[in-house]
Short mmCIF file of C-alpha atoms in Angstrom, two decimals:
data_model
loop_
_atom_site.label_atom_id
_atom_site.label_comp_id
_atom_site.label_asym_id
_atom_site.label_seq_id
_atom_site.Cartn_x
_atom_site.Cartn_y
_atom_site.Cartn_z
CA MET C 6 116.02 162.19 79.39
CA ARG C 7 114.24 165.51 78.70
CA ILE C 8 110.50 165.97 78.48
CA ASP C 9 110.73 167.41 74.97
CA GLU C 10 112.08 164.04 73.80
CA LEU C 11 108.92 162.20 74.90
CA GLY C 12 105.95 161.08 72.87
CA PRO C 13 102.44 162.14 73.82
CA LEU C 14 101.64 159.04 75.93
CA GLU C 15 105.12 159.07 77.51
CA ARG C 16 104.62 162.73 78.45
CA GLN C 17 101.26 161.89 80.01
CA LEU C 18 102.89 159.08 82.00
CA TRP C 19 105.70 161.45 83.04
CA HIS C 20 103.22 163.71 84.80
CA ALA C 21 101.05 160.88 86.17
CA TYR C 22 103.89 158.83 87.71
CA PRO C 23 104.55 160.97 90.83
CA GLN C 24 100.92 160.67 91.96
CA GLY C 25 100.56 157.04 90.82
CA ARG C 26 97.73 157.90 88.42
CA PRO C 27 96.91 155.30 85.77
CA VAL C 28 97.57 155.96 82.10
CA GLU C 29 95.65 154.04 79.43
CA GLY C 30 96.60 153.58 75.80
CA ARG C 31 94.18 151.49 73.78
CA PRO C 32 93.31 148.34 75.80
CA GLY C 33 92.18 145.38 73.74
CA SER C 34 93.26 146.87 70.44
CA PRO C 35 95.44 145.12 67.85
CA GLU C 36 99.19 145.46 68.03
CA ALA C 37 99.37 147.98 65.17
CA ALA C 38 96.79 150.25 66.75
CA ARG C 39 98.44 150.44 70.15
CA PRO C 40 100.48 153.48 71.14
CA ALA C 41 104.15 152.69 71.78
CA VAL C 42 106.10 153.38 74.94
CA ARG C 43 109.86 152.91 74.96
CA ALA C 44 111.24 150.46 77.50
CA GLU C 45 114.21 152.79 78.09
CA PHE C 46 111.78 155.56 79.08
CA LEU C 47 110.09 153.25 81.61
CA THR C 48 113.50 152.27 82.97
CA ALA C 49 114.58 155.89 83.38
CA LEU C 50 111.28 156.82 85.02
CA LEU C 51 111.51 154.01 87.56
CA LEU C 52 115.12 154.88 88.35
CA GLY C 53 114.26 158.48 89.24
CA ALA C 54 114.50 160.45 85.95
CA GLY C 55 110.99 161.90 86.37
CA PRO C 56 109.88 164.97 88.32
CA GLU C 57 110.30 165.02 92.05
CA PRO C 58 107.14 163.92 93.86
CA ALA C 59 105.43 166.60 95.96
CA PRO C 60 104.83 166.02 99.66
CA GLY C 61 102.06 163.44 100.04
CA ASP C 62 102.60 161.95 96.55
CA ARG C 63 102.86 158.21 96.18
CA PRO C 64 104.71 157.40 92.95
CA ALA C 65 103.57 154.31 91.05
CA LEU C 66 103.81 153.08 87.47
CA ARG C 67 100.28 152.21 86.34
CA LEU C 68 100.06 151.69 82.61
CA GLY C 69 97.80 149.71 80.29
CA GLY C 70 96.94 149.10 76.63
CA VAL C 71 100.35 149.92 75.10
CA SER C 72 103.21 148.29 73.17
CA VAL C 73 106.49 148.40 75.00
CA THR C 74 109.33 148.63 72.51
CA GLY C 75 112.90 147.63 73.26
CA THR C 76 113.92 145.78 76.42
CA LEU C 77 112.88 146.75 79.93
CA ASP C 78 116.18 146.36 81.78
CA LEU C 79 115.92 146.70 85.54
CA ARG C 80 118.69 144.31 86.50
CA PHE C 81 119.98 144.91 90.07
CA ALA C 82 117.96 148.10 90.33
CA GLU C 83 116.20 149.25 93.48
CA ILE C 84 112.64 150.23 92.57
CA ALA C 85 110.70 151.96 95.30
CA ALA C 86 107.48 152.51 93.37
CA PRO C 87 104.99 149.70 92.74
CA ILE C 88 104.55 148.61 89.12
CA ALA C 89 101.16 147.66 87.67
CA LEU C 90 101.02 146.94 83.92
CA THR C 91 97.77 145.78 82.26
CA ASP C 92 97.29 144.53 78.70
CA CYS C 93 100.78 145.61 77.63
CA HIS C 94 102.63 143.93 74.77
CA PHE C 95 106.38 143.66 75.24
CA ALA C 96 108.71 143.45 72.24
CA GLY C 97 111.67 142.29 74.37
CA THR C 98 112.00 140.03 77.39
CA PRO C 99 111.94 142.13 80.60
CA LEU C 100 115.16 141.71 82.56
CA LEU C 101 114.65 141.91 86.32
CA SER C 102 117.55 139.83 87.60
CA GLY C 103 118.67 140.87 91.09
CA ALA C 104 116.17 143.73 91.19
CA GLN C 105 114.67 144.86 94.48
CA MET C 106 111.06 145.93 94.04
CA ARG C 107 108.16 146.91 96.22
CA GLU C 108 105.37 145.26 94.13
CA LEU C 109 105.05 143.95 90.59
CA THR C 110 101.73 143.28 88.89
CA LEU C 111 101.42 142.22 85.27
CA SER C 112 97.94 141.43 84.07
CA GLU C 113 96.79 140.33 80.58
CA CYS C 114 100.24 141.17 79.17
CA VAL C 115 101.96 139.53 76.25
CA LEU C 116 105.68 138.88 76.74
CA PRO C 117 108.43 136.89 74.95
CA GLY C 118 109.56 135.75 78.41
CA LEU C 119 110.49 137.20 81.79
CA ILE C 120 113.86 136.94 83.56
CA ALA C 121 113.64 137.66 87.27
CA ASP C 122 116.19 135.37 88.86
CA THR C 123 117.40 136.49 92.32
CA ALA C 124 114.86 139.32 92.28
CA GLN C 125 113.40 140.38 95.63
CA ILE C 126 109.86 141.69 95.82
CA LEU C 127 108.73 143.03 99.14
CA GLY C 128 105.04 142.72 98.36
CA ARG C 129 102.95 140.76 95.89
CA PHE C 130 104.28 139.42 92.55
CA SER C 131 101.37 138.92 90.20
CA LEU C 132 101.63 137.59 86.65
CA THR C 133 97.97 136.83 85.89
CA ARG C 134 96.22 136.14 82.56
CA CYS C 135 99.46 136.81 80.73
CA ARG C 136 100.89 135.02 77.69
CA LEU C 137 104.59 134.24 77.60
CA SER C 138 106.14 132.76 74.45
CA GLY C 139 109.40 132.14 76.26
CA PRO C 140 110.58 131.04 79.69
CA LEU C 141 109.73 132.52 83.06
CA VAL C 142 112.93 132.51 85.11
CA LEU C 143 112.51 132.91 88.89
CA THR C 144 115.57 131.03 90.11
CA ARG C 145 116.38 132.08 93.69
CA ALA C 146 113.81 134.86 93.46
CA GLU C 147 112.07 135.91 96.65
CA THR C 148 108.68 137.46 97.26
CA HIS C 149 107.49 138.35 100.75
CA SER C 150 103.85 137.85 99.81
CA ASP C 151 101.97 135.79 97.19
CA LEU C 152 103.26 134.78 93.79
CA ASP C 153 100.23 134.68 91.51
CA LEU C 154 100.36 132.98 88.10
CA THR C 155 96.61 132.47 87.76
CA HIS C 156 95.32 131.91 84.17
CA THR C 157 98.73 132.59 82.68
CA VAL C 158 99.97 130.72 79.58
CA ILE C 159 103.71 129.99 79.27
CA SER C 160 105.19 128.20 76.30
CA ALA C 161 108.78 126.97 75.89
CA PRO C 162 108.27 123.44 74.50
CA ASP C 163 111.96 122.72 73.91
CA GLY C 164 113.14 123.29 77.50
CA GLU C 165 112.13 124.69 80.88
CA ALA C 166 109.17 127.00 80.52
CA VAL C 167 109.28 127.90 84.26
CA SER C 168 112.59 127.78 86.08
CA ALA C 169 112.14 128.57 89.77
CA VAL C 170 114.86 126.65 91.56
CA ARG C 171 115.02 127.66 95.23
CA LEU C 172 112.23 130.17 94.82
CA ARG C 173 110.98 131.55 98.14
CA THR C 174 107.53 132.98 98.78
CA GLY C 175 106.25 134.43 102.01
CA GLY C 176 102.65 133.69 100.98
CA HIS C 177 100.88 131.42 98.50
CA LEU C 178 102.03 130.19 95.12
CA LEU C 179 98.83 130.47 93.09
CA CYS C 180 98.86 128.58 89.78
CA THR C 181 95.14 128.17 89.22
CA ARG C 182 94.42 127.53 85.53
CA LEU C 183 98.11 128.02 84.69
CA LYS C 184 98.99 126.47 81.34
CA VAL C 185 102.63 125.49 80.74
CA THR C 186 104.05 123.92 77.62
CA GLY C 187 107.54 122.75 78.54
CA GLY C 188 109.09 121.92 81.89
CA MET C 189 108.19 123.54 85.21
CA ARG C 190 111.07 123.29 87.69
CA LEU C 191 110.79 124.32 91.33
CA THR C 192 113.53 122.22 92.88
CA GLY C 193 114.17 123.27 96.45
CA ALA C 194 111.49 125.95 96.43
CA SER C 195 110.01 127.12 99.73
CA ILE C 196 106.39 128.25 99.84
CA ALA C 197 105.15 129.54 103.17
CA GLY C 198 101.49 129.21 102.29
CA GLU C 199 99.56 127.08 99.81
CA PHE C 200 100.81 125.72 96.47
CA ASP C 201 97.65 125.71 94.35
CA LEU C 202 97.60 124.07 90.92
CA GLU C 203 93.81 123.76 90.62
CA GLY C 204 92.82 123.42 86.96
CA ALA C 205 96.41 123.84 85.75
CA HIS C 206 97.64 122.09 82.59
CA LEU C 207 101.31 121.11 82.35
CA SER C 208 102.46 119.57 79.08
CA ARG C 209 105.83 118.02 78.39
CA PRO C 210 105.12 114.57 76.91
CA GLY C 211 107.83 111.98 77.42
CA ASP C 212 109.76 114.18 79.86
CA THR C 213 109.35 115.88 83.28
CA ALA C 214 106.39 118.24 83.32
CA LEU C 215 106.83 119.32 86.98
CA ASP C 216 109.98 118.94 89.03
CA ALA C 217 109.19 119.91 92.62
CA TYR C 218 112.02 117.90 94.18
CA HIS C 219 112.53 118.82 97.83
CA VAL C 220 109.92 121.56 97.70
CA GLN C 221 108.62 122.79 101.05
CA VAL C 222 104.97 123.84 101.31
CA GLY C 223 103.71 125.34 104.54
CA GLU C 224 100.04 124.61 103.90
CA ASP C 225 98.13 122.56 101.28
CA PHE C 226 99.64 121.26 98.04
CA THR C 227 96.64 120.94 95.73
CA PHE C 228 96.31 119.53 92.23
CA HIS C 229 92.50 119.36 92.17
CA PRO C 230 90.08 119.67 90.61
CA GLY C 231 90.83 119.71 86.90
CA PHE C 232 94.61 119.45 87.02
CA ARG C 233 96.14 117.79 83.93
CA ALA C 234 99.71 116.76 83.18
CA GLU C 235 101.38 115.12 80.20
CA GLY C 236 104.79 114.03 81.45
CA ARG C 237 106.24 113.09 84.81
CA ILE C 238 105.40 114.84 88.08
CA ILE C 239 108.24 114.75 90.60
CA LEU C 240 107.52 115.52 94.25
CA SER C 241 110.28 113.41 95.83
CA GLY C 242 111.59 114.76 99.10
CA ALA C 243 108.77 117.28 99.42
CA VAL C 244 107.56 118.38 102.86
CA VAL C 245 103.93 119.48 103.06
CA GLY C 246 102.64 121.15 106.24
CA ALA C 247 99.02 120.26 105.63
CA ALA C 248 97.48 118.05 102.91
CA VAL C 249 98.16 116.92 99.35
CA GLY C 250 95.19 116.54 96.99
CA PHE C 251 94.83 115.11 93.49
CA CYS C 252 91.05 114.72 93.38
CA GLY C 253 89.84 114.78 89.80
CA ALA C 254 93.33 115.21 88.34
CA ARG C 255 94.52 113.46 85.15
CA LEU C 256 98.15 112.31 84.91
CA HIS C 257 99.40 110.94 81.60
CA HIS C 258 102.86 109.40 81.21
CA PRO C 259 102.13 105.97 79.71
CA GLY C 260 104.63 103.15 80.22
CA ASP C 261 106.59 105.13 82.80
CA ILE C 262 106.25 106.80 86.20
CA ALA C 263 103.57 109.49 86.08
CA LEU C 264 103.91 110.59 89.72
CA GLU C 265 107.22 110.17 91.52
CA ALA C 266 106.79 111.04 95.21
CA ILE C 267 109.60 109.21 97.05
CA ASP C 268 110.32 110.13 100.69
CA VAL C 269 107.54 112.73 100.83
CA THR C 270 106.34 113.92 104.21
CA VAL C 271 102.71 115.03 104.50
CA ASN C 272 101.53 116.13 107.96
CA ARG C 273 97.87 115.44 107.22
CA ASN C 274 96.04 113.65 104.39
CA ALA C 275 97.25 112.58 100.97
CA ASP C 276 94.16 112.25 98.78
CA LEU C 277 94.88 110.53 95.47
CA GLY C 278 91.35 109.46 94.85
CA ALA C 279 87.92 110.99 94.10
CA GLY C 280 88.25 110.75 90.33
CA LEU C 281 92.04 110.78 89.90
CA THR C 282 93.00 109.10 86.60
CA VAL C 283 96.59 107.99 86.03
CA ASN C 284 97.98 106.48 82.87
CA GLY C 285 101.37 105.46 84.16
CA GLY C 286 102.81 104.53 87.52
CA ILE C 287 102.66 106.14 90.97
CA THR C 288 105.64 105.76 93.31
CA LEU C 289 105.26 106.75 96.97
CA ASP C 290 108.20 104.70 98.32
CA GLY C 291 109.32 105.78 101.78
CA SER C 292 106.70 108.50 102.11
CA VAL C 293 105.15 109.30 105.50
CA ILE C 294 101.51 110.39 105.61
CA GLY C 295 100.39 111.88 108.93
CA THR C 296 96.82 110.63 108.77
CA ARG C 297 95.03 109.17 105.73
CA LEU C 298 96.37 107.98 102.38
CA SER C 299 93.47 107.48 100.00
CA PHE C 300 93.06 106.08 96.50
CA GLU C 301 89.29 105.79 96.81
CA ASP C 302 87.58 106.06 93.41
CA ALA C 303 90.92 106.49 91.55
CA THR C 304 91.72 104.82 88.22
CA LEU C 305 95.33 103.58 87.96
CA SER C 306 96.72 101.93 84.85
CA ARG C 307 100.20 100.72 83.96
CA PRO C 308 99.74 97.38 82.16
CA GLY C 309 102.62 95.00 82.64
CA GLY C 310 104.36 97.22 85.20
CA THR C 311 104.05 98.57 88.74
CA ALA C 312 101.03 100.87 88.72
CA LEU C 313 101.33 101.77 92.43
CA SER C 314 104.39 101.40 94.59
CA LEU C 315 104.00 101.86 98.37
CA ARG C 316 107.26 100.30 99.51
CA LEU C 317 108.16 101.49 103.02
CA THR C 318 105.23 103.93 102.98
CA GLU C 319 103.68 104.82 106.33
CA ALA C 320 100.14 106.03 107.04
CA ARG C 321 97.62 105.80 109.89
CA GLU C 322 94.88 104.86 107.42
CA THR C 323 95.14 103.61 103.85
CA ASP C 324 92.20 103.35 101.44
CA LEU C 325 92.79 101.14 98.37
CA ARG C 326 89.18 101.07 97.17
CA THR C 327 89.88 102.26 93.63
CA ARG C 328 87.11 102.78 91.09
CA VAL C 329 88.14 99.68 89.14
CA PRO C 330 90.88 97.10 89.79
CA VAL C 331 94.32 98.57 89.31
CA ASP C 332 95.65 97.61 85.88
CA GLY C 333 99.16 96.62 86.91
CA THR C 334 101.01 95.58 90.08
CA VAL C 335 100.46 97.17 93.51
CA ASP C 336 103.68 96.80 95.52
CA ALA C 337 103.28 97.39 99.26
CA ASP C 338 106.44 95.61 100.41
CA ASN C 339 107.41 96.65 103.96
CA ALA C 340 104.74 99.33 104.08
CA ARG C 341 103.00 100.34 107.31
CA LEU C 342 99.39 100.97 106.29
CA GLY C 343 97.58 101.43 109.60
CA VAL C 344 93.86 100.70 109.19
CA LEU C 345 93.47 99.26 105.68
CA TYR C 346 90.29 99.80 103.63
CA ASP C 347 89.81 97.63 100.55
CA SER C 348 87.15 95.79 98.58
CA PRO C 349 87.26 92.39 96.82
CA ALA C 350 85.59 94.00 93.81
CA THR C 351 88.61 96.26 93.22
CA TRP C 352 91.51 94.16 94.42
CA PRO C 353 94.49 94.68 92.06
CA ARG C 354 95.37 91.90 89.70
CA ARG C 355 98.81 91.57 91.32
CA LEU C 356 99.54 92.58 94.91
CA ARG C 357 102.87 92.29 96.73
CA LEU C 358 102.59 92.16 100.53
CA SER C 359 106.03 91.00 101.64
CA GLY C 360 106.71 92.67 105.00
CA THR C 361 103.49 94.69 104.83
CA ALA C 362 102.00 95.61 108.19
CA TYR C 363 98.54 96.89 109.03
CA ASP C 364 96.77 97.43 112.35
CA ALA C 365 93.35 96.33 111.20
CA LEU C 366 91.38 95.37 108.10
CA ALA C 367 88.31 97.57 107.91
CA THR C 368 86.44 95.30 105.51
CA PRO C 369 85.13 92.17 107.33
CA LEU C 370 85.97 89.08 105.27
CA THR C 371 86.48 85.40 106.08
CA ALA C 372 89.93 83.89 106.18
CA THR C 373 89.23 82.00 102.98
CA GLU C 374 88.44 85.27 101.16
CA ARG C 375 91.51 86.98 102.58
CA LEU C 376 93.76 84.07 101.51
CA ALA C 377 92.70 84.75 97.91
CA TRP C 378 93.84 88.36 98.51
CA ILE C 379 97.27 87.26 99.78
CA ARG C 380 97.73 84.86 96.82
CA ARG C 381 97.50 87.71 94.32
CA GLY C 382 101.16 88.28 94.95
CA THR C 383 104.19 86.23 94.00
CA GLU C 384 103.94 82.44 93.78
CA ALA C 385 107.01 82.11 96.00
CA TYR C 386 106.43 81.17 99.64
CA LEU C 387 106.58 84.20 101.95
CA PRO C 388 105.53 83.55 105.57
CA GLN C 389 105.06 87.19 106.71
CA PRO C 390 101.80 87.97 104.84
CA TYR C 391 100.18 84.93 106.46
CA GLU C 392 101.48 85.83 109.90
CA GLN C 393 100.32 89.45 109.56
CA LEU C 394 96.84 88.36 108.48
CA ALA C 395 96.61 85.85 111.35
CA ALA C 396 97.65 88.56 113.79
CA ALA C 397 94.91 90.84 112.45
CA TYR C 398 92.31 88.14 113.07
CA ARG C 399 93.64 87.50 116.58
CA ARG C 400 93.30 91.20 117.44
CA LEU C 401 89.64 90.87 116.52
CA GLY C 402 89.31 87.72 118.66
CA HIS C 403 88.79 85.43 115.62
CA GLU C 404 91.11 82.63 116.67
CA ASP C 405 89.57 80.07 114.25
CA GLU C 406 90.19 82.34 111.31
CA ALA C 407 93.77 82.89 112.45
CA ARG C 408 94.37 79.13 112.57
CA THR C 409 92.92 78.77 109.07
CA VAL C 410 95.41 81.34 107.78
CA LEU C 411 98.35 79.64 109.53
CA LEU C 412 97.30 76.25 108.17
CA ALA C 413 97.26 77.74 104.65
CA ARG C 414 100.75 79.11 105.30
CA GLN C 415 102.04 75.58 106.09
CA ARG C 416 100.42 74.19 102.96
CA HIS C 417 102.03 76.87 100.84
CA ARG C 418 105.38 76.23 102.48
CA ARG C 419 105.00 72.51 101.79
CA SER C 420 104.99 73.09 98.03
CA ALA C 421 108.59 74.34 98.20
CA LEU C 422 109.95 71.39 100.22
CA PRO C 423 111.76 68.27 98.89
CA LEU C 424 109.74 65.14 98.26
CA HIS C 425 110.32 63.36 101.60
CA ALA C 426 109.46 66.53 103.53
CA ARG C 427 106.34 67.02 101.45
CA VAL C 428 105.20 63.45 102.23
CA TRP C 429 105.64 64.07 105.96
CA GLY C 430 103.83 67.36 105.53
CA TYR C 431 100.84 65.64 103.98
CA VAL C 432 100.80 63.23 106.94
CA GLN C 433 100.81 66.11 109.44
CA ASP C 434 98.14 67.91 107.47
CA ALA C 435 95.87 64.87 107.27
CA THR C 436 96.27 63.93 110.92
CA VAL C 437 96.31 67.20 112.90
CA GLY C 438 96.29 69.99 110.33
CA TYR C 439 99.88 70.94 111.24
CA GLY C 440 98.69 71.39 114.84
CA TYR C 441 96.02 73.93 113.95
CA ARG C 442 93.32 71.22 113.77
CA PRO C 443 94.10 69.08 116.87
CA GLY C 444 90.58 67.65 116.89
CA ARG C 445 91.52 65.56 113.85
CA ALA C 446 93.88 63.43 116.00
CA ALA C 447 90.99 62.50 118.33
CA LEU C 448 88.87 61.53 115.31
CA TRP C 449 91.68 59.34 113.93
CA ILE C 450 92.10 57.64 117.32
CA ILE C 451 88.35 56.99 117.69
CA ALA C 452 88.17 55.61 114.12
CA LEU C 453 91.21 53.33 114.58
CA LEU C 454 90.03 52.28 118.05
CA ALA C 455 86.66 51.24 116.63
CA VAL C 456 88.31 49.25 113.85
CA GLY C 457 90.71 47.50 116.24
CA ALA C 458 88.10 46.82 118.90
CA SER C 459 85.67 45.38 116.37
CA PHE C 460 88.32 43.15 114.79
CA PHE C 461 89.79 41.83 118.02
CA SER C 462 86.35 41.29 119.53
CA ALA C 463 85.67 38.88 116.67
CA HIS C 464 89.23 37.49 116.44
CA ARG C 465 90.46 37.23 120.01
CA PRO C 466 94.28 36.85 120.22
CA ALA C 467 95.73 34.00 122.21
CA PRO C 468 97.26 34.77 125.64
CA LEU C 469 101.00 34.32 126.04
CA GLU C 470 100.56 32.83 129.51
CA ALA C 471 96.98 31.88 130.20
CA ALA C 472 97.41 31.65 133.95
CA LYS C 473 98.89 35.12 134.26
CA ALA C 474 96.97 37.00 131.52
CA PRO C 475 94.34 39.54 132.65
CA PRO C 476 90.84 39.23 131.25
CA PHE C 477 90.86 40.22 127.58
CA ASN C 478 89.18 43.53 126.68
CA PRO C 479 89.16 44.32 122.93
CA VAL C 480 88.72 48.07 123.48
CA PHE C 481 91.63 48.40 125.88
CA TYR C 482 93.72 46.02 123.80
CA ALA C 483 93.29 48.22 120.71
CA LEU C 484 93.91 51.32 122.86
CA ASP C 485 97.09 49.69 124.23
CA LEU C 486 98.34 49.28 120.68
CA LEU C 487 97.46 52.88 119.68
CA LEU C 488 98.97 54.75 122.66
CA PRO C 489 102.77 54.26 122.62
CA LEU C 490 103.42 56.03 125.91
CA PHE C 491 100.69 54.38 128.01
CA GLY C 492 99.96 50.71 128.85
CA PHE C 493 96.96 48.78 130.13
CA GLY C 494 98.70 45.36 130.32
CA GLN C 495 96.76 43.97 127.34
CA LYS C 496 99.41 44.28 124.60
CA ALA C 497 102.05 42.41 126.65
CA ALA C 498 99.67 39.57 127.60
CA TYR C 499 98.18 38.67 124.21
CA ALA C 500 99.77 37.80 120.87
CA PRO C 501 97.65 38.10 117.70
CA HIS C 502 98.30 35.93 114.67
CA GLY C 503 97.73 36.26 110.93
CA ALA C 504 95.66 39.28 109.96
CA GLY C 505 95.39 40.29 113.59
CA GLN C 506 99.16 40.57 113.81
CA TRP C 507 99.27 42.88 110.76
CA LEU C 508 96.46 45.01 112.19
CA ALA C 509 98.38 45.24 115.49
CA TYR C 510 101.46 46.47 113.59
CA ALA C 511 99.33 48.99 111.73
CA LEU C 512 97.69 50.30 114.94
CA THR C 513 101.05 50.60 116.67
CA THR C 514 102.57 52.46 113.69
CA ALA C 515 99.56 54.76 113.47
CA GLY C 516 99.86 55.48 117.17
CA TRP C 517 103.45 56.56 116.83
CA VAL C 518 102.68 58.72 113.75
CA LEU C 519 99.82 60.37 115.57
CA ALA C 520 101.89 61.02 118.67
CA THR C 521 104.75 62.48 116.61
CA THR C 522 102.53 64.73 114.47
CA VAL C 523 100.53 65.93 117.47
CA THR C 524 103.74 66.83 119.33
CA ALA C 525 105.22 68.64 116.30
CA GLY C 526 101.96 70.37 115.42
CA VAL C 527 101.15 71.57 118.93
CA SER C 528 104.72 72.79 119.40
CA ARG C 529 104.48 74.72 116.10
CA ALA C 530 101.14 76.26 117.00
CA LEU C 531 102.37 77.36 120.42
CA ASN C 532 105.44 78.95 118.93
CA ARG C 533 103.40 80.72 116.15
CA GLN C 534 105.76 79.31 113.51
#
């Protein structure tokens, strides 16, 4: 390319390039008023067609306020000079596949797309305040510093607007105020620093708005404040070196999963509260949170479905104090929730606690109140939620509350038994409270003893052998009838008749029932069954 073939602005750029001086067309002007620069000229200049730099020169392409005609094709090229383009309008999609570049900065540019798969950028890659009417392709691209997409608008509503599978950044991935219409896919991406989506808006209704499956983030992964998404967010398999935050975010995927975060590992906090609003479900199954998992002040809604799934989730602390009761089911089956914070005012309408474990309940409530919490789950009898709650009370030294919970467990179990077992259960409940109310047995014995002693004092039974019979004592006679394993010599020496005989039978039967239920109940209580 000869200098006499260049236009006036291209000639100016030809001379400015070796020293890295900026060249301005007409920034902010309409398309028709902008001077044009050919993409083939820019390609030739970057590949060494320009004048040789003098000693001490630092070549750089710094250009703004122009229309770039044709297609900038730098595929598999090695570009030593940094590129900084401001307010440039591109007619064709720049092709940077496999290119090796020192630094690339595009600011306030308008492009039909950008293809930079497998590109390697030694410094910063900045695409800020730009407008792309086609996809941004960064598959297997690598930047040794930050990748900055702040305030950029990308639109490809019929497919993937951002394709960055296995992207690698040596710094932060900055997506503050990014607006994407279409899918954003970062499967397997590795970000050494922070992944920041503060104020971003991702829109792909009815489909996946963000696919960050198996992404690795060295620092924070932030979606707050002001993040919005229409469509599913997938974070499954992600590993986050610091914290995840959704404070103030709005996720909208009604009737389906809005946030899928299965088997996620977060070394610090996962904050899904402080104003988070979700229309759809959240799934955190199998995730491990290093410290605190919080839904405090969140609004979760998935009517008729599972609004929050915490199956097999692990955290040192879990805060379920949502802004309003969760509209849908909360499933915490087999979760390990550490210290659990909740409030009766915001308990979910349905709560599954099968196999759920927690170290302590931070909100002090009576056993009766907590039993209402357990019963928000399935109607089927499940012993573990009762046992876990009783264990929590025992750790606090509240043995009476623990016994109340275990008694409620036996009563719930009784409802699933056959008729004859239910009858025997009612007897055990009435007499000794299944062993958790042993004082009832003493009250029954005192009451029956009083009845028997009063009756036999007024209706003394006849002795079997008057010469050998000990002096009659109505109290010990009634006690002899009630206690099947002990004898005072009264029952064998006297024989009641008529009503007295029937009362004797009743006292003897009651004694055996009491003895049997006390033995069964105490054995059950001791074995924590």
